[in-house]
Tab-separated table of C-alpha atoms in Angstrom:
chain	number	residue	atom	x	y	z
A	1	UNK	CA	83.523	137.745	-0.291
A	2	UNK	CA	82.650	134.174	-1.541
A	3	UNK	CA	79.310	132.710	-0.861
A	4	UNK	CA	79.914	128.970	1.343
A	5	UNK	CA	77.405	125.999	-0.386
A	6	UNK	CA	75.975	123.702	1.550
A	7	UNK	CA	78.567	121.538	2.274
A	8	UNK	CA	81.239	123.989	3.277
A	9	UNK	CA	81.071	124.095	6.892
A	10	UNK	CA	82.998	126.211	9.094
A	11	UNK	CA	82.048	126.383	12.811
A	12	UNK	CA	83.040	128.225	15.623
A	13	UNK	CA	81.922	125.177	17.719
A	14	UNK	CA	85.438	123.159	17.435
A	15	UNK	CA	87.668	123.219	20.090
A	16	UNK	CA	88.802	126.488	20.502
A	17	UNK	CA	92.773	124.469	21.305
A	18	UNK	CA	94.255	124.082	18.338
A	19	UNK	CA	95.459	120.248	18.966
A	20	UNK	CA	94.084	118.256	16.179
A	21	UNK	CA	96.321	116.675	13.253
A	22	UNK	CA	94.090	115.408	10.832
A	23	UNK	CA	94.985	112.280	8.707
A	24	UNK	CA	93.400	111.286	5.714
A	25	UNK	CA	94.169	107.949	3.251
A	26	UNK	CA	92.717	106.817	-0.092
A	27	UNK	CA	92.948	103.132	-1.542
A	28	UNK	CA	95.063	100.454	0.402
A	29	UNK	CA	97.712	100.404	2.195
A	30	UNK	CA	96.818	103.981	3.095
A	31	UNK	CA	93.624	103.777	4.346
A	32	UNK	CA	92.261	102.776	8.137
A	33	UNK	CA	91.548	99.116	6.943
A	34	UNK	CA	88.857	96.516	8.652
A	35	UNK	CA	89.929	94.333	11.048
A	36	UNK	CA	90.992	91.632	8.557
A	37	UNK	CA	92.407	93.612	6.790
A	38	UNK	CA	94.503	97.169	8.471
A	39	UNK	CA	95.554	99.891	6.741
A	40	UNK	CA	98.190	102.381	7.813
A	41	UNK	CA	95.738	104.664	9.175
A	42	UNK	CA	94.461	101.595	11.761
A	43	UNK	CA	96.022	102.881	14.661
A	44	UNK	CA	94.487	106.500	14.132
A	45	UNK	CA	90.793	105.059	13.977
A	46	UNK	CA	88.698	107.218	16.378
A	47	UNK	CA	90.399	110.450	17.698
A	48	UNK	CA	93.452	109.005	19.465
A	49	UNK	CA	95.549	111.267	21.754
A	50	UNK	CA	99.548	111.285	21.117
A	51	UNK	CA	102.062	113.652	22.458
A	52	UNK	CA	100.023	115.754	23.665
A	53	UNK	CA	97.579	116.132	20.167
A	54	UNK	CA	94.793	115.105	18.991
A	55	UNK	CA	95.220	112.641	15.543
A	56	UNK	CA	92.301	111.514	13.641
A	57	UNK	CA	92.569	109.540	10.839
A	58	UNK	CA	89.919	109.363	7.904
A	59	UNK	CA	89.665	107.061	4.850
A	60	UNK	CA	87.042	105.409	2.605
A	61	UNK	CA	86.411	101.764	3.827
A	62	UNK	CA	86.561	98.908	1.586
A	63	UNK	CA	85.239	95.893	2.204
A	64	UNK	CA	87.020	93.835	-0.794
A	65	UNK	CA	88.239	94.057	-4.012
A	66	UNK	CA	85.706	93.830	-7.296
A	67	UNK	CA	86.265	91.676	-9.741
A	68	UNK	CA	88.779	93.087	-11.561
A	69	UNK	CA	90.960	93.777	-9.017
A	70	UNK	CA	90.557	97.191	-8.437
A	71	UNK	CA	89.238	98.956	-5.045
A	72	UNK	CA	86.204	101.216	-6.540
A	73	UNK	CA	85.734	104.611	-4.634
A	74	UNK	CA	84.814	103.221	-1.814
A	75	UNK	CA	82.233	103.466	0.921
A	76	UNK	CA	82.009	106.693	3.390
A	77	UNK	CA	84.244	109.859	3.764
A	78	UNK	CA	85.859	110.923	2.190
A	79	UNK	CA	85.135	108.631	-1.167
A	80	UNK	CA	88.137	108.413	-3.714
A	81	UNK	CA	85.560	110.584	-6.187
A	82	UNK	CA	86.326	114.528	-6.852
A	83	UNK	CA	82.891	115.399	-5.492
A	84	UNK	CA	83.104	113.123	-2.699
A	85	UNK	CA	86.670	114.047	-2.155
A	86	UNK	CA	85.350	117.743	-2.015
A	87	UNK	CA	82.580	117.091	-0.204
A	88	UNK	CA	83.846	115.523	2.254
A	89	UNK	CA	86.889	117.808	2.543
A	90	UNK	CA	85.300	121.060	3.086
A	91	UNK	CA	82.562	120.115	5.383
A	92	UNK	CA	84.885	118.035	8.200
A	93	UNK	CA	88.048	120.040	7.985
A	94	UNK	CA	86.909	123.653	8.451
A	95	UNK	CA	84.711	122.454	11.435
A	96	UNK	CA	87.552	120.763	13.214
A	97	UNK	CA	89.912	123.145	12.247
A	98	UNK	CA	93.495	121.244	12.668
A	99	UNK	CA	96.667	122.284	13.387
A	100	UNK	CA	97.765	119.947	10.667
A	101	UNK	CA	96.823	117.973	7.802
A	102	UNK	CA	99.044	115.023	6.307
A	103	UNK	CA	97.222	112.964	3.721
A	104	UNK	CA	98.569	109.420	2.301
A	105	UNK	CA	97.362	107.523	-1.034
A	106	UNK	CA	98.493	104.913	-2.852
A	107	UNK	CA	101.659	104.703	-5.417
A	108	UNK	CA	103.190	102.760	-7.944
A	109	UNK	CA	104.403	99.475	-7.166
A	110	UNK	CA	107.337	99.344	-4.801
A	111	UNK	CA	108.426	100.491	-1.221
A	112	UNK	CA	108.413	103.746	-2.086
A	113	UNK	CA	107.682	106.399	1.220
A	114	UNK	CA	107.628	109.533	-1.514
A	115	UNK	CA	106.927	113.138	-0.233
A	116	UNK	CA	105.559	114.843	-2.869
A	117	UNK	CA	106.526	118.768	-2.812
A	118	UNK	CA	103.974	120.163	-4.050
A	119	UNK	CA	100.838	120.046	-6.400
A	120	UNK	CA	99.035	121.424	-8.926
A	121	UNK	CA	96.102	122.889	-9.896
A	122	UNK	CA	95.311	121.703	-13.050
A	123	UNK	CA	92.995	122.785	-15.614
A	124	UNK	CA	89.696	120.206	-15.140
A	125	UNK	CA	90.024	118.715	-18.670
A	126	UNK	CA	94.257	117.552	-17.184
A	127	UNK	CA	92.622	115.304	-14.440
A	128	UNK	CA	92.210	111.302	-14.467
A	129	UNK	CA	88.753	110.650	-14.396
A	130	UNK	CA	87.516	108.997	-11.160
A	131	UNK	CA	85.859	105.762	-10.593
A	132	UNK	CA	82.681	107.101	-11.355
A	133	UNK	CA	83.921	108.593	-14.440
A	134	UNK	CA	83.966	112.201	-13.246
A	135	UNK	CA	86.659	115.129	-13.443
A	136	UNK	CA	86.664	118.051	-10.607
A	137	UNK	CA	84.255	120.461	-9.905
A	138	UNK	CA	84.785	123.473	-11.736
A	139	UNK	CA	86.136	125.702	-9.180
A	140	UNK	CA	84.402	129.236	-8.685
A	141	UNK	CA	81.022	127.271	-10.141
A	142	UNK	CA	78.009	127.024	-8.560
A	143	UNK	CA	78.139	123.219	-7.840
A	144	UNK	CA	81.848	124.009	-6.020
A	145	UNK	CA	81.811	122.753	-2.620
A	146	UNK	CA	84.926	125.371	-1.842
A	147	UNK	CA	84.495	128.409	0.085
A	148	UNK	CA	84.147	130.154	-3.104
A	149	UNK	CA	81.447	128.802	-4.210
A	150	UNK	CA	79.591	130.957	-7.114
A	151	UNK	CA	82.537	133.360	-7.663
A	152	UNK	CA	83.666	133.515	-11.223
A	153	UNK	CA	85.886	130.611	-12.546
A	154	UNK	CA	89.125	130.516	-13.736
A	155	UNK	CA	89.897	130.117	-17.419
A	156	UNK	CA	90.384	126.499	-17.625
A	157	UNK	CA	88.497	125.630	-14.744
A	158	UNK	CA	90.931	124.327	-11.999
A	159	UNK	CA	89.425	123.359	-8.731
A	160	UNK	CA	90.685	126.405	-6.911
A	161	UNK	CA	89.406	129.621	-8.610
A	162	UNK	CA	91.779	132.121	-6.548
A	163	UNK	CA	94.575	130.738	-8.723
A	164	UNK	CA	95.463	130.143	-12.273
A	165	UNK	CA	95.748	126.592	-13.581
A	166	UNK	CA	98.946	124.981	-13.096
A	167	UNK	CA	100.197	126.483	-10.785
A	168	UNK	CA	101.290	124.574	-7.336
A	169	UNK	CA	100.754	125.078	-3.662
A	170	UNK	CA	103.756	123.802	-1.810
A	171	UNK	CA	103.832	121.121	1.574
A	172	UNK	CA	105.603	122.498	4.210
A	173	UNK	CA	106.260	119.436	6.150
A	174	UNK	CA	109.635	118.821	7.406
A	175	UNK	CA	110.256	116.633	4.643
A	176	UNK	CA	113.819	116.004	5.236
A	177	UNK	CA	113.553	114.945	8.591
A	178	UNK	CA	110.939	112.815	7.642
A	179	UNK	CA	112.926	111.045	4.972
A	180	UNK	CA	116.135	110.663	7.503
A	181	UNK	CA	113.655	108.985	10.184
A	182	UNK	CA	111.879	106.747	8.332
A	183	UNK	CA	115.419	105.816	6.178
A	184	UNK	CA	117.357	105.359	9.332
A	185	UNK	CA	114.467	103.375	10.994
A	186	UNK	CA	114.125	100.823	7.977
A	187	UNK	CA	117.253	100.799	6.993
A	188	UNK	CA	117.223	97.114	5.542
A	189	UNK	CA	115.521	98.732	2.319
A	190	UNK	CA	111.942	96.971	3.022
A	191	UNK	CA	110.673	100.890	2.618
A	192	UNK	CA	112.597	103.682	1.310
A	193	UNK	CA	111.916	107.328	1.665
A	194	UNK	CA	112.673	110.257	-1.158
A	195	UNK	CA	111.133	113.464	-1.758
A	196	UNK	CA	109.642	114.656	-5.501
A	197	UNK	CA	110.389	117.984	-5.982
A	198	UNK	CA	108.931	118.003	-9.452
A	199	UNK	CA	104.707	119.064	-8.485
A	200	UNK	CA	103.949	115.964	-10.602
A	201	UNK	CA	101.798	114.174	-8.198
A	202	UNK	CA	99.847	112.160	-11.177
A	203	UNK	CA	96.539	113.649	-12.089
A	204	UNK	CA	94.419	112.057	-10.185
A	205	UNK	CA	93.020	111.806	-6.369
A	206	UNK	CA	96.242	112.021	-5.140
A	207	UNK	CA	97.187	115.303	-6.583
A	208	UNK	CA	93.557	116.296	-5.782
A	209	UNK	CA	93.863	115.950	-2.118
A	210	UNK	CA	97.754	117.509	-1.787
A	211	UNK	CA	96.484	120.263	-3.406
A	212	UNK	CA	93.321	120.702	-1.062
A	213	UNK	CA	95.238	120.202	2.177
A	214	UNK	CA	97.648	122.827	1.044
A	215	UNK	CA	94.645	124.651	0.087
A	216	UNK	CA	93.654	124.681	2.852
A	217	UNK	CA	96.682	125.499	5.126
A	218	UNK	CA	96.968	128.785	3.112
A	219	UNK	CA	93.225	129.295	2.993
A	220	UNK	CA	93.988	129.584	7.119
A	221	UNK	CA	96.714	131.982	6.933
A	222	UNK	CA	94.659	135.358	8.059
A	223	UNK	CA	92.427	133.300	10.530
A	224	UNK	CA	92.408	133.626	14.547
A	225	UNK	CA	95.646	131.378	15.679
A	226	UNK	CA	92.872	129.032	17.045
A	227	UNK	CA	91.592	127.911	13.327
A	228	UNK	CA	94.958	127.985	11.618
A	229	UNK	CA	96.136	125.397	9.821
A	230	UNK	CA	100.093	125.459	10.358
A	231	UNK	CA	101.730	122.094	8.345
A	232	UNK	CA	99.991	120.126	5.591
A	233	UNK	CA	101.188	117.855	3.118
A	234	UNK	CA	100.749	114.709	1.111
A	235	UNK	CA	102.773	111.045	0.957
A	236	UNK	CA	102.753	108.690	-1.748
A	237	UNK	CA	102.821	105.265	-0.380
A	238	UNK	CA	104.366	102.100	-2.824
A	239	UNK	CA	101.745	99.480	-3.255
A	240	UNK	CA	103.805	96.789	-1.696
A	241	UNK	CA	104.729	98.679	1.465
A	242	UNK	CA	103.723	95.653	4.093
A	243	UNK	CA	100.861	98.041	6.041
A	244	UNK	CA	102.716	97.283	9.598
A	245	UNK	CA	105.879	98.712	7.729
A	246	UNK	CA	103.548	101.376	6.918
A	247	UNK	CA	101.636	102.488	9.885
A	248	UNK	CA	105.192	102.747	11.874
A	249	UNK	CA	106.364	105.109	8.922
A	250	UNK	CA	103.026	107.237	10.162
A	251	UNK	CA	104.350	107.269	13.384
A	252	UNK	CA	107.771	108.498	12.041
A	253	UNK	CA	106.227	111.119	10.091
A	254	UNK	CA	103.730	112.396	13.185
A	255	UNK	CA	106.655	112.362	15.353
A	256	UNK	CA	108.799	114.608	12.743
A	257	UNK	CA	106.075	116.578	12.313
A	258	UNK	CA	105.254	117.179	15.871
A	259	UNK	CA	108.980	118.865	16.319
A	260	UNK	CA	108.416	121.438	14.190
A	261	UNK	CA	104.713	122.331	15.533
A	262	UNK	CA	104.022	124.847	18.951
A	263	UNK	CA	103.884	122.678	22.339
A	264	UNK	CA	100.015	121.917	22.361
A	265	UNK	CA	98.686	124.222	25.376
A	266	UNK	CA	98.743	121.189	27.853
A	267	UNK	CA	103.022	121.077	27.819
A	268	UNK	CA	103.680	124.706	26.666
């Protein structure tokens, strides 16, 4: 049975309805955004109620850029670190335990709306290092933040122990409904939707956080229907997507998503 650390949380205080979709965004355009400057995520700020769900969106905030034109790891949670990224992670989404988790971060330079398929767990030594100059937790170790905490790690030290490195854990969002809304909806090119089916989601925070919310979904699989995790998956947004553009692609996607998910207890 693996041992929790201190900032896995998992409480049997959340609401016992399973009716939250949980959001979460990384560097601009995909995060929340100040009010001179929205993200994607803007209209999600605060828990905001939508057909019949809960949706609560989470991102670091950034205030402005440095110097050399990069946006740093941000301020809050979750941070675009590994450790905060974990931290953050496993304390907040086992106590709210969502129905679904759809995550968003920043892509190459383009339109691009790209659904990634799936991602991996790579050995630690694969990964980017962060803004801070870090690589993953070693998954399994004592400093893990995961529910498995001080089990033994894996041989190459991915960030999930129960698997071996490399391999993927898949998104199950409807992906190709997804892509047919959002093309049909902006269908003037000024964002275009695909899907990459290769589990190449670039090394780096990105791939970190597909992997966890899929993590996490599966993690859920056994547990009471009121804890489990049904959907999660993870968007790559282009860096020129305008964030207006953007935040009505989130809508899109929710909607999509929302088809495929039980009728929250309030319409069933």
């Amino acid at each position: 049975m693996p041992v929790a650390p201190a900032c896995f949380e998992a409480s049997e205080s959340a609401d016992p309805v399973p009716r939250l979709i949980l959001l979460f965004g990384y560097w601009p355009p995909t995060d929340i955004g100040v009010e001179t400057r929205p993200g994607i995520l803007w209209e999600w700020r605060g828990q905001i109620s939508y057909r019949g769900y809960d949706v609560l969106a989470l991102s670091p905030r950034f205030l402005e850029r440095s110097a050399g034109g990069d946006w740093g790891k941000g301020e809050g949670e979750p941070t675009v670190s590994y450790r905060g990224t974990s931290e953050a992670f496993w304390r907040i989404v086992p106590h709210r335990a969502p129905i679904a988790i759809m995550s968003f971060s920043r892509g190459q330079a383009g339109n691009a709306w790209l659904l990634e398929a799936a991602a991996r767990n790579l050995r630690r030594t694969a990964w980017i290092a962060d803004p801070d100059g870090d690589q993953p937790l070693v998954g399994g170790s004592a400093s893990d933040c995961s529910p498995y905490a001080n089990t033994r790690p894996r041989p190459g030290d991915p960030p999930d122990p129960t698997r071996d490195a490399e391999r993927t854990r898949e998104s199950n969002l409807p992906m190709a409904a997804i892509r047919s809304a959002v093309d049909q909806h902006f269908g003037d090119g000024r964002l275009v939707a695909s899907i990459n089916a290769t589990g190449d989601v670039g090394s780096f925070l990105s791939e970190y956080m597909a992997y966890h919310v899929a993590w996490y979904r599966d993690l859920t699989a056994d547990h009471a229907a009121d804890r489990r995790c049904l959907l999660a998956g993870h968007t790559h947004v282009g860096i020129d997507v305008d964030a207006g553009d953007g935040a009505k692609a989130v809508s899109l996607q929710l909607d999509e998503l929302i088809r495929v998910l039980p009728a929250p207890p309030s319409l069933a």
